[in-house]
Short mmCIF file of C-alpha atoms and ligand atoms in Angstrom, two decimals:
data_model
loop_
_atom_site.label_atom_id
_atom_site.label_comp_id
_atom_site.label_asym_id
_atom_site.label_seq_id
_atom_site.Cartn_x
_atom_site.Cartn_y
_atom_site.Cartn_z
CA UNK A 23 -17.20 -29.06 -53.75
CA UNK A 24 -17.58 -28.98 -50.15
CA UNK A 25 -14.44 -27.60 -49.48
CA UNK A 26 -15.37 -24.98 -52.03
CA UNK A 27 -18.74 -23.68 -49.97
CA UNK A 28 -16.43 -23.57 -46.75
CA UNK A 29 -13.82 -21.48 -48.29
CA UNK A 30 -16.99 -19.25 -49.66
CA UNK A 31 -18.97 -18.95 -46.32
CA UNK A 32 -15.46 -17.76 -45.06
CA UNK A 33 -15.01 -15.70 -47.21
CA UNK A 34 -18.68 -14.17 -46.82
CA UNK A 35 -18.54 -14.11 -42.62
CA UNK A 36 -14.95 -12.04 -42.97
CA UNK A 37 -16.48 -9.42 -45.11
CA UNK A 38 -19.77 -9.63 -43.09
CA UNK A 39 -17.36 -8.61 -40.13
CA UNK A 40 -15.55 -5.98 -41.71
CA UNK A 41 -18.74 -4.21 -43.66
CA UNK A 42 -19.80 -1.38 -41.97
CA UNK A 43 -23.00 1.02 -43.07
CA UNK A 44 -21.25 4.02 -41.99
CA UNK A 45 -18.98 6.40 -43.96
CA UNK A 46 -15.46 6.06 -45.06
CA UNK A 47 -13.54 8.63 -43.04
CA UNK A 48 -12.43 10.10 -46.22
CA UNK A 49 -14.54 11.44 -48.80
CA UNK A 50 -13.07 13.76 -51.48
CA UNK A 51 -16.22 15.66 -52.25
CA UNK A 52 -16.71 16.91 -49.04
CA UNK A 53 -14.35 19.97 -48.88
CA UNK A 54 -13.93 20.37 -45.27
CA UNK A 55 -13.21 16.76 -45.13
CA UNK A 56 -10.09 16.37 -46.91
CA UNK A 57 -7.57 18.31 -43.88
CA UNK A 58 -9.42 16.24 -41.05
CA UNK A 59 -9.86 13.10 -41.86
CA UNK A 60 -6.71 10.76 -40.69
CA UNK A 61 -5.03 9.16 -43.31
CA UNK A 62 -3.73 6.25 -41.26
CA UNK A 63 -5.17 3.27 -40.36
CA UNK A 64 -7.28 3.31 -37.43
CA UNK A 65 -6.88 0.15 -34.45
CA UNK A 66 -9.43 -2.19 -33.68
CA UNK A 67 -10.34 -1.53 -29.76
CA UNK A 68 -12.87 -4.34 -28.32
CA UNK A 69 -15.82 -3.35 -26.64
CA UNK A 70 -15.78 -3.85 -22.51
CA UNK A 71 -17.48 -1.47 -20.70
CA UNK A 72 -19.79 -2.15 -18.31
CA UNK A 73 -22.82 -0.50 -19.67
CA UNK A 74 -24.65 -0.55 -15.92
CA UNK A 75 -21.84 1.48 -14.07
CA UNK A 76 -22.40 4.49 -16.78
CA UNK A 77 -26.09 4.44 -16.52
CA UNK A 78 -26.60 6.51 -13.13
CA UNK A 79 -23.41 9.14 -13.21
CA UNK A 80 -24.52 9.91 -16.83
CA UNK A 81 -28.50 11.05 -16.39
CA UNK A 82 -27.27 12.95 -13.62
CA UNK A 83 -25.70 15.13 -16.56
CA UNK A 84 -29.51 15.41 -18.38
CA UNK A 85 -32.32 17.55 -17.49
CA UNK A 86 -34.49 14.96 -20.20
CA UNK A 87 -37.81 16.91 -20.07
CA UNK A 88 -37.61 19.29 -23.48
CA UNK A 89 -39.39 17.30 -26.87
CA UNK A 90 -40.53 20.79 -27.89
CA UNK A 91 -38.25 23.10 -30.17
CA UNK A 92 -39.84 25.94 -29.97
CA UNK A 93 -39.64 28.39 -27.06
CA UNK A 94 -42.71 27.19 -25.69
CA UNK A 95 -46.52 25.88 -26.42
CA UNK A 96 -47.60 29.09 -26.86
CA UNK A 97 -45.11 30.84 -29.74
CA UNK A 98 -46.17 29.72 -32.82
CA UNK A 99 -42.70 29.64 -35.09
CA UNK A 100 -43.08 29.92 -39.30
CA UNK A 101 -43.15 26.87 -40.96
CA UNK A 102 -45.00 23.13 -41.44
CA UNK A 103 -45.75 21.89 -38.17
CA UNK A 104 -43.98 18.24 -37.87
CA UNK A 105 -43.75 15.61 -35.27
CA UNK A 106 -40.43 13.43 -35.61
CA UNK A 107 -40.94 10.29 -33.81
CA UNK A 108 -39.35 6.78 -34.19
CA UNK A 109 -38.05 3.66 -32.42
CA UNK A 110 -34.36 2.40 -30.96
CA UNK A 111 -32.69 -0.23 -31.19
CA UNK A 112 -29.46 -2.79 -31.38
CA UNK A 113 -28.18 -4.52 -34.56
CA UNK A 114 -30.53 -7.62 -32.74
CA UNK A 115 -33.74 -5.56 -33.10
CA UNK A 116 -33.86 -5.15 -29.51
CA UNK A 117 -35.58 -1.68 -27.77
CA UNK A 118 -33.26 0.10 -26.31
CA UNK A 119 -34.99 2.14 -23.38
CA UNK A 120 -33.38 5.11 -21.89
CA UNK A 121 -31.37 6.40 -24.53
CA UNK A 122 -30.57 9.83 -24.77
CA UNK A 123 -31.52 11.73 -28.20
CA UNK A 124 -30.67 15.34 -28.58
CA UNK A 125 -31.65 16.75 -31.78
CA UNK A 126 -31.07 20.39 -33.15
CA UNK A 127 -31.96 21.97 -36.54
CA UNK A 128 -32.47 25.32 -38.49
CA UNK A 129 -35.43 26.88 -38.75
CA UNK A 130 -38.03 27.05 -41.36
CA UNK A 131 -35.80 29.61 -43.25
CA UNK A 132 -32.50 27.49 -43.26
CA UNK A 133 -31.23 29.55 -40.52
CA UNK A 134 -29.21 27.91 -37.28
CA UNK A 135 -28.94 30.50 -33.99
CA UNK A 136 -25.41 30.62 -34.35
CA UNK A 137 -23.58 33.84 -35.25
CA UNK A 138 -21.20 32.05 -37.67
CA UNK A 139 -24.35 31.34 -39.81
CA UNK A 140 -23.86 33.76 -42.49
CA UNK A 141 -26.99 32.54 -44.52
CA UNK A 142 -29.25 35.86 -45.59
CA UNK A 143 -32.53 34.35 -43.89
CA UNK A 144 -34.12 35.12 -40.89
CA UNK A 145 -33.42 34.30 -37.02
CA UNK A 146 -37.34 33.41 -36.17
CA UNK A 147 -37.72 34.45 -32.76
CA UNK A 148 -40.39 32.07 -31.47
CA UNK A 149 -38.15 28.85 -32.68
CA UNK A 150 -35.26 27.50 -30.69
CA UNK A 151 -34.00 24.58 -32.55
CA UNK A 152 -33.03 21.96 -29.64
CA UNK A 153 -34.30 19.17 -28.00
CA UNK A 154 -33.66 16.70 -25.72
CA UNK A 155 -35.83 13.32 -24.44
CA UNK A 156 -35.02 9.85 -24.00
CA UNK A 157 -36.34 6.69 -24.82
CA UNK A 158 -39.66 4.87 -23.25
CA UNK A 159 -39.69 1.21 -21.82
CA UNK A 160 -40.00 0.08 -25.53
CA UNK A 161 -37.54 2.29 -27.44
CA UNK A 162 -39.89 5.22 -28.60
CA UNK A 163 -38.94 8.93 -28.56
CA UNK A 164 -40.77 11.47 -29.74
CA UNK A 165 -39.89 15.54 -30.90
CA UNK A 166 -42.13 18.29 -32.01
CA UNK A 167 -40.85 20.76 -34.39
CA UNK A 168 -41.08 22.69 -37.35
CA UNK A 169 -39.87 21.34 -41.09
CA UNK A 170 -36.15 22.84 -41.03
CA UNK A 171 -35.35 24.63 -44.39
CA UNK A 172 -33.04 23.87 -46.64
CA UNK A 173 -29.65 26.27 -46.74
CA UNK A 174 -26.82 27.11 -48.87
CA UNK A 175 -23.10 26.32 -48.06
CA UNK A 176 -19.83 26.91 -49.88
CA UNK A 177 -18.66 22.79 -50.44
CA UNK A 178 -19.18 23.74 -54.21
CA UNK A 179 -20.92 26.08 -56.51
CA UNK A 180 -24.40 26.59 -56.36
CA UNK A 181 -23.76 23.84 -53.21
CA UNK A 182 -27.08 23.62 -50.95
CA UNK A 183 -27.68 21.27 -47.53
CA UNK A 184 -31.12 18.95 -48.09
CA UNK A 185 -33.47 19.54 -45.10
CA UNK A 186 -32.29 17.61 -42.24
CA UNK A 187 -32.04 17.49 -38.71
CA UNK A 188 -29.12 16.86 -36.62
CA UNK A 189 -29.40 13.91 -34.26
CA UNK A 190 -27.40 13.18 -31.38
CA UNK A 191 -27.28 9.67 -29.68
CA UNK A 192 -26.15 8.67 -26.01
CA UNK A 193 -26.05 5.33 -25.26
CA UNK A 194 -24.91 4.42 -22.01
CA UNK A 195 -22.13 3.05 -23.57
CA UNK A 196 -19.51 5.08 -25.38
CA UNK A 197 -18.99 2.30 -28.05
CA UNK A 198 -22.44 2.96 -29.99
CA UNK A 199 -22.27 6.79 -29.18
CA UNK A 200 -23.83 8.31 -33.07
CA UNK A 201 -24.36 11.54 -34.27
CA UNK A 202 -26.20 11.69 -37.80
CA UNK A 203 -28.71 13.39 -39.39
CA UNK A 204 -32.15 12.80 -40.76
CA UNK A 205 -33.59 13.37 -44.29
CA UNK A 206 -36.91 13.87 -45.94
CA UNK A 207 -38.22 11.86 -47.83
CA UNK A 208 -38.75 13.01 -51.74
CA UNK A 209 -35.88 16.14 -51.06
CA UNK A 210 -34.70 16.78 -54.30
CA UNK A 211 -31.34 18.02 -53.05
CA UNK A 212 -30.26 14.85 -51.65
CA UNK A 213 -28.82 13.73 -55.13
CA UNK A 214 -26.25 16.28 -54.81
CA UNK A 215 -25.03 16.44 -51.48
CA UNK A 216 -22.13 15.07 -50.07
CA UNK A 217 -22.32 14.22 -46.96
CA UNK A 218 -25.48 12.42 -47.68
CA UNK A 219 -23.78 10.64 -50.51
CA UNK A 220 -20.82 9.69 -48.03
CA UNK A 221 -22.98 7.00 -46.99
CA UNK A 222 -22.51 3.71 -49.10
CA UNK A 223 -25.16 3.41 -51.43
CA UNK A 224 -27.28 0.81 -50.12
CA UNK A 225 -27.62 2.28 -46.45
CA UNK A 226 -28.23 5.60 -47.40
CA UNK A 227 -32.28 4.85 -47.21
CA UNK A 228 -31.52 4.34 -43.13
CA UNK A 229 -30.70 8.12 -42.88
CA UNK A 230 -34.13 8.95 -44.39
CA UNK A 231 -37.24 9.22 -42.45
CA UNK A 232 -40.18 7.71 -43.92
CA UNK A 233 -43.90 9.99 -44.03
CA UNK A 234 -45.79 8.31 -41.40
CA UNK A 235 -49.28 10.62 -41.19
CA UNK A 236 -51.38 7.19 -40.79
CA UNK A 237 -50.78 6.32 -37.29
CA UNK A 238 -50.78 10.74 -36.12
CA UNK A 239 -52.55 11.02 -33.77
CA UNK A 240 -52.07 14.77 -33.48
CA UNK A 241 -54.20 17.34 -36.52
CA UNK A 242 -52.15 19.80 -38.28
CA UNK A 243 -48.89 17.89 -38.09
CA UNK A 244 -46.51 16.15 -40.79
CA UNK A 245 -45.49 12.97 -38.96
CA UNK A 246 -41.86 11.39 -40.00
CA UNK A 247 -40.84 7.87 -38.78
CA UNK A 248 -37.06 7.76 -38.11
CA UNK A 249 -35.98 4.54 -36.50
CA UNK A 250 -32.40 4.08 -34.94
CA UNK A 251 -29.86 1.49 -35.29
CA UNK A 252 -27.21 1.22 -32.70
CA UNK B 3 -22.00 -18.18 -32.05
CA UNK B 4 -24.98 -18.58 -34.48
CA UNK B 5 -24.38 -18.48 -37.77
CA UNK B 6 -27.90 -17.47 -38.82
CA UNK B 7 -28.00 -14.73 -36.01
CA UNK B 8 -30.04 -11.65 -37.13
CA UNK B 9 -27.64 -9.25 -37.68
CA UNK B 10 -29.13 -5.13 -38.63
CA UNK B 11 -26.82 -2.63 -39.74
CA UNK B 12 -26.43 0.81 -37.79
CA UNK B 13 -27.75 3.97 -38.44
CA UNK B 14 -24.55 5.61 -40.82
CA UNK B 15 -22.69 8.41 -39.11
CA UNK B 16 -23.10 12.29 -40.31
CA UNK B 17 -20.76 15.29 -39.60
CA UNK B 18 -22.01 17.22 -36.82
CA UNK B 19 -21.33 20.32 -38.59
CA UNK B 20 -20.44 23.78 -37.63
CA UNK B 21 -23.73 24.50 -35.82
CA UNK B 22 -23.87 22.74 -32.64
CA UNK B 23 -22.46 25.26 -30.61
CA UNK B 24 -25.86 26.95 -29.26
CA UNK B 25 -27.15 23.47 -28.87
CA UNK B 26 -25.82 20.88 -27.39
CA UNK B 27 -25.41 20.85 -23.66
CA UNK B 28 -21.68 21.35 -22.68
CA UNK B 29 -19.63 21.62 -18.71
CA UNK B 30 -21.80 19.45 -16.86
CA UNK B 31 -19.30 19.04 -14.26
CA UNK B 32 -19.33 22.67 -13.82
CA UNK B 33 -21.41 22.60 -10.47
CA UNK B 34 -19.98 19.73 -9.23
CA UNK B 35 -16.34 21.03 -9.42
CA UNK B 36 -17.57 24.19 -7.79
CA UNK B 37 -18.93 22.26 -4.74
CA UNK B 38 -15.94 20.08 -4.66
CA UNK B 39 -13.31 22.56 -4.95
CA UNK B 40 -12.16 22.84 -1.07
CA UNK B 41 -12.04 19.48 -0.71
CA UNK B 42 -9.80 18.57 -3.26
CA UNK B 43 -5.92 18.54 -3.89
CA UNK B 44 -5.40 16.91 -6.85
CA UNK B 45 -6.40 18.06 -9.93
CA UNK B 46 -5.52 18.15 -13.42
CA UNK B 47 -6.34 20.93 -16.00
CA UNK B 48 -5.50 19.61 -19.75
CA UNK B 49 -5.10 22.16 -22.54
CA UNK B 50 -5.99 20.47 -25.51
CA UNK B 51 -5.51 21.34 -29.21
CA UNK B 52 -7.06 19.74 -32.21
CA UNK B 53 -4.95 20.15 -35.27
CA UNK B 54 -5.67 19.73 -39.32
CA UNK B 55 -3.12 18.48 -41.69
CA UNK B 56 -1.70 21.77 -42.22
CA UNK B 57 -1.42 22.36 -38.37
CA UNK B 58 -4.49 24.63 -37.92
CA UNK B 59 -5.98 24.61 -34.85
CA UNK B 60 -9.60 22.92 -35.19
CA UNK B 61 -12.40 25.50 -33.23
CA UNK B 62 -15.49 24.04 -34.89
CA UNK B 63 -15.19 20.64 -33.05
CA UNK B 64 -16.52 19.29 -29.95
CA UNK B 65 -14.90 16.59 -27.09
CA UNK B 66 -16.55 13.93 -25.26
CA UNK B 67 -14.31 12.50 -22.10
CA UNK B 68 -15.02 9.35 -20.17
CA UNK B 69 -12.43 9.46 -17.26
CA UNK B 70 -11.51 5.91 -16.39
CA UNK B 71 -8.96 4.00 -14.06
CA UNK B 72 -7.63 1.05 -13.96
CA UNK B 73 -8.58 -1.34 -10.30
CA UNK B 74 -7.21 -4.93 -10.90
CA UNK B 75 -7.00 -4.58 -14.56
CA UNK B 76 -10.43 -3.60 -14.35
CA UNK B 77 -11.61 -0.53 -15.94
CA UNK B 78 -13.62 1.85 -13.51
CA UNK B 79 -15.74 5.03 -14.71
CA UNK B 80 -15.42 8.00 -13.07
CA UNK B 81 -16.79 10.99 -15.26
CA UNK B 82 -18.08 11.95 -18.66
CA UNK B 83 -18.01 15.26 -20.09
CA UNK B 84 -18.69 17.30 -23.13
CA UNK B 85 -16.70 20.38 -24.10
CA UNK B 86 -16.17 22.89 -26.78
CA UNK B 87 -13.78 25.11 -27.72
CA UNK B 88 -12.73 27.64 -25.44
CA UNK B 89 -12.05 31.19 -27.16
CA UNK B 90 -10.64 32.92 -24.18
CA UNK B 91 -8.29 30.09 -23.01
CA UNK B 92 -8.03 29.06 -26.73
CA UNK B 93 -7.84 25.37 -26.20
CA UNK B 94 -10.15 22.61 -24.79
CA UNK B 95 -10.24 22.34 -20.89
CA UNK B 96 -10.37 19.44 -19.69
CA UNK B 97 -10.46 19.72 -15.65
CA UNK B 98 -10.50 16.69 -13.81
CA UNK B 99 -11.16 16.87 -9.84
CA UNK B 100 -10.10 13.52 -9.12
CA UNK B 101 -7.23 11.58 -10.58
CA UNK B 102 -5.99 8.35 -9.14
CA UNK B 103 -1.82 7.10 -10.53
CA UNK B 104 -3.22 5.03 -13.29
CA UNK B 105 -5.96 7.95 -14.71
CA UNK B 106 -6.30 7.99 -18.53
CA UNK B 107 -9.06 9.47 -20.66
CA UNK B 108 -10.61 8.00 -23.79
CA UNK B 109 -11.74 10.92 -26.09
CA UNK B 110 -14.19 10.78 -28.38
CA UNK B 111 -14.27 13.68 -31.18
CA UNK B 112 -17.00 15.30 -33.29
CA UNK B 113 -16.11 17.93 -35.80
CA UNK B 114 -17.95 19.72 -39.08
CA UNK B 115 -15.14 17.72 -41.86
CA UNK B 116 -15.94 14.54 -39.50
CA UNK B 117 -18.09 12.29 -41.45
CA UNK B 118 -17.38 9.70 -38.47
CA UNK B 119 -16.61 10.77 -34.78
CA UNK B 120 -13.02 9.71 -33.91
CA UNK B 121 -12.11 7.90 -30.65
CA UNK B 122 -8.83 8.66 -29.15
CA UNK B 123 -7.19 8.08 -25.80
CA UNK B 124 -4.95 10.27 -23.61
CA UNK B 125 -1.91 9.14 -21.23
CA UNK B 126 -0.51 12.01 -18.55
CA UNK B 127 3.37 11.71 -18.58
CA UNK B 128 4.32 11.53 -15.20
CA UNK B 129 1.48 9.16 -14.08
CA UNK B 130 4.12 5.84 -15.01
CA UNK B 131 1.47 3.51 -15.26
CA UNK B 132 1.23 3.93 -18.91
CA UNK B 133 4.28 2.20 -19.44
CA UNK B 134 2.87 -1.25 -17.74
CA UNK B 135 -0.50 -0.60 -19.59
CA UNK B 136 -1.56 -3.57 -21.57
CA UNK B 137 -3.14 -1.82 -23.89
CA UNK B 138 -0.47 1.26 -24.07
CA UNK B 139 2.42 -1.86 -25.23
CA UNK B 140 -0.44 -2.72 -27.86
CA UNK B 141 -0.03 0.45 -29.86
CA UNK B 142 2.32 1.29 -32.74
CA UNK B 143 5.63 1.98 -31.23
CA UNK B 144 6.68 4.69 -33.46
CA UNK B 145 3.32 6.99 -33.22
CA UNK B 146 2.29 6.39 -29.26
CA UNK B 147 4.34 8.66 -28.12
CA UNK B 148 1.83 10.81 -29.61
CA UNK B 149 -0.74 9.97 -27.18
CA UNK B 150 0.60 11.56 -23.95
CA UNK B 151 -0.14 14.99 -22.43
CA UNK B 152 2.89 17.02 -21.19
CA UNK B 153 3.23 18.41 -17.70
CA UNK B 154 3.72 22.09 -18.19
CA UNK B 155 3.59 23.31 -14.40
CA UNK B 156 2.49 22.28 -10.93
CA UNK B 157 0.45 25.40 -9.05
CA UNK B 158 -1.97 25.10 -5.91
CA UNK B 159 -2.69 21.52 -6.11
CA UNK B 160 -3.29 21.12 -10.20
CA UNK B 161 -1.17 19.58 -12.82
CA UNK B 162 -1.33 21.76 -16.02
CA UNK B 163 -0.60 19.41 -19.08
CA UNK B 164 -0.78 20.71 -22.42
CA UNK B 165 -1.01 18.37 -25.61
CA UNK B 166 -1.90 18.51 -29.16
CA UNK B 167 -4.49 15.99 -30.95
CA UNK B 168 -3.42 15.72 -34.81
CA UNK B 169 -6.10 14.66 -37.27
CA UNK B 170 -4.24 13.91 -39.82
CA UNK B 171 -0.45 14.87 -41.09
CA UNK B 172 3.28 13.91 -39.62
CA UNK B 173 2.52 13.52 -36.36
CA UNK B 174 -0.93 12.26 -37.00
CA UNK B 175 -2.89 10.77 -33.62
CA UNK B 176 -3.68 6.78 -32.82
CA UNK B 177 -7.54 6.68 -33.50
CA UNK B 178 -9.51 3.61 -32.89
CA UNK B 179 -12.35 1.63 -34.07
CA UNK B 180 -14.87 -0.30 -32.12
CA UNK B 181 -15.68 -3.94 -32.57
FE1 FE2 C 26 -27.02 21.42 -40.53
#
């Protein structure tokens, strides 16, 4: 019997090891996927950088001073007025201060600044769509923005992108480096999007930020919670 | 090693997309390269391709570089960068200012199609200290070949190297995984 439980926990801590929340690198129902994803299998590479000798070389790189998306306090862009705000940390729970979080996102009409964006909306010309800030003492960021529309993309017919916001995460350390992006709660179009349904089943709610008006401290703002996990 | 540690599980991974271009921050070693320039006699200039599995070249993608050497076995950071594409010079640039023997560069890339970012490494051919590298011996004999940049020409001081990253296919890249 005892043997039994031993060969079970071992059993339990390998696939503990090898389980991973993010991804497979291929997933068939993502069009663009299938001619970039490798095929082979990727190597293991351990984790040894020293964190502190990245920390100063790196912030040179960041002028961290823009939470705002818009242009600036006084253009008023179309669309919900939201604050995205949220809390990072390691797999431990641990803050992790002075991370860098760059976020960008199309405006209210599902529209990106980009000339390849061939979606019929409008460019609105008080909303810029990136920011950049870094984490407090305890692990909290903070962005102001607009609600990004949804927007319609060839993957498959009739295929649409939920609202979402691209994030972009710099640790000081290469090895928990993330991009991903963030969901609203409730968005109907989530059921039939790929990329969000990339994401094995059970971690999916992690890429979803969770209506948070209680603790705003602002008027006339949606608040979203979106905690980070690196 | 606990066995009732607390363990959380990351934040998943999400493509980047095709719109990151007018976002992100790119070059920041652009001023510091023009302040530098007179000083310095070695440099390297990589032109770097990303290929699909039907040998396209991959435009909608951006690099991350963390230039490292090697001191006593000990690995020492020198740089990080993030590029894009480059229509003009249609390729990545990778410019280093300062190379030691034993320079190498671990890659990290982000693509729309790339559900996960991919990390990557890059050996320069005639900098021989790739063939003592521990962790060079470590990978797959019949694919690392794959992993080191060619010297094309030597001009005014810079190495040109040219080399080809291959996301998937024949001649498909080593990509790694982080534990
Ligand atoms: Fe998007």
């Amino acid at each position: 019997m005892l043997s039994l439980k031993l060969s079970n926990y071992k059993i339990f801590t390998f696939m503990a090891q090898n389980y991973t929340s993010n991804p497979s690198h291929y997933f068939k129902a993502y069009k663009s996927n299938t001619d970039r994803a490798p095929k082979k299998k990727l190597i293991k590479i351990k984790n040894d950088i020293n964190k502190r000798q990245l920390l100063s070389k790196l912030y040179k790189n960041f002028t961290i001073n823009n939470n705002l998306l818009c242009f600036n306090k006084n253009k008023k862009p179309v669309g919900q007025k939201i604050v995205i705000k949220g809390n990072v940390t390691d797999t431990s729970g641990v803050p992790l201060k002075n991370i860098i979080i760059e976020i960008w996102q199309a405006n209210a009409s599902g529209k990106y600044r980009d000339k390849n964006d061939k979606h019929d909306a409008t460019i609105d010309p008080n909303f810029y769509g990136y920011g950049v800030t870094k984490t407090n003492n305890i692990g909290n960021y903070k962005f102001i923005s607009i609600l990004p529309g949804a927007y319609p993309w060839n993957n498959h017919k009739n295929a649409w992108r939920p609202r979402h916001i691209h994030f972009s995460i710099l640790d000081l350390n290469f090895f928990s480096r993330l991009c991903t992006q963030m969901y609203f709660p409730g968005d109907f179009l989530l059921n039939d999007d790929p990329i969000y349904n990339s994401i094995p089943k059970e971690h999916r709610n992690k890429v979803i930020a969770k209506y948070d008006n209680k603790k705003n401290k602002i008027s006339n703002y949606l608040t979203f919670n979106f905690d980070i996990i690196l | 090693m606990s066995l009732y540690k607390k363990k959380l599980f990351k934040t998943p991974s999400q493509t980047v997309g095709p719109f990151f271009q007018n976002y992100l921050k790119f070059d920041f070693n652009k001023n510091i390269s023009s302040i530098k320039k007179n000083k310095i006699k070695n440099r390297i200039s990589l032109n770097l391709n990303i290929k699909d599995k039907k040998n396209r070249i991959v435009k909608d993608a951006f690099i991350e570089y963390w230039l490292f050497y090697k001191k006593n076995n000990k690995k020492i950071f020198l740089l990080f960068n993030r590029i894009k594409y480059d229509i003009k010079k249609k390729a990545f640039l990778i410019n280093l200012n300062e190379y030691k023997f034993n320079t190498y560069l671990y890659l990290t890339i982000f693509s729309r199609g790339l559900l996960n970012h991919l990390h990557t490494v890059i050996y320069f051919n005639d900098l021989n200290f790739f063939k003592k590298d521990i962790f060079f011996k470590k990978l797959p004999i019949d694919r690392r070949h794959f992993m080191i940049a060619k010297l094309i020409k030597f001009e005014n001081d810079i190495k040109f190297y040219k080399h080809d990253l291959h996301l998937n296919g024949t001649k498909e890249s080593i990509f790694f995984y982080i534990d």
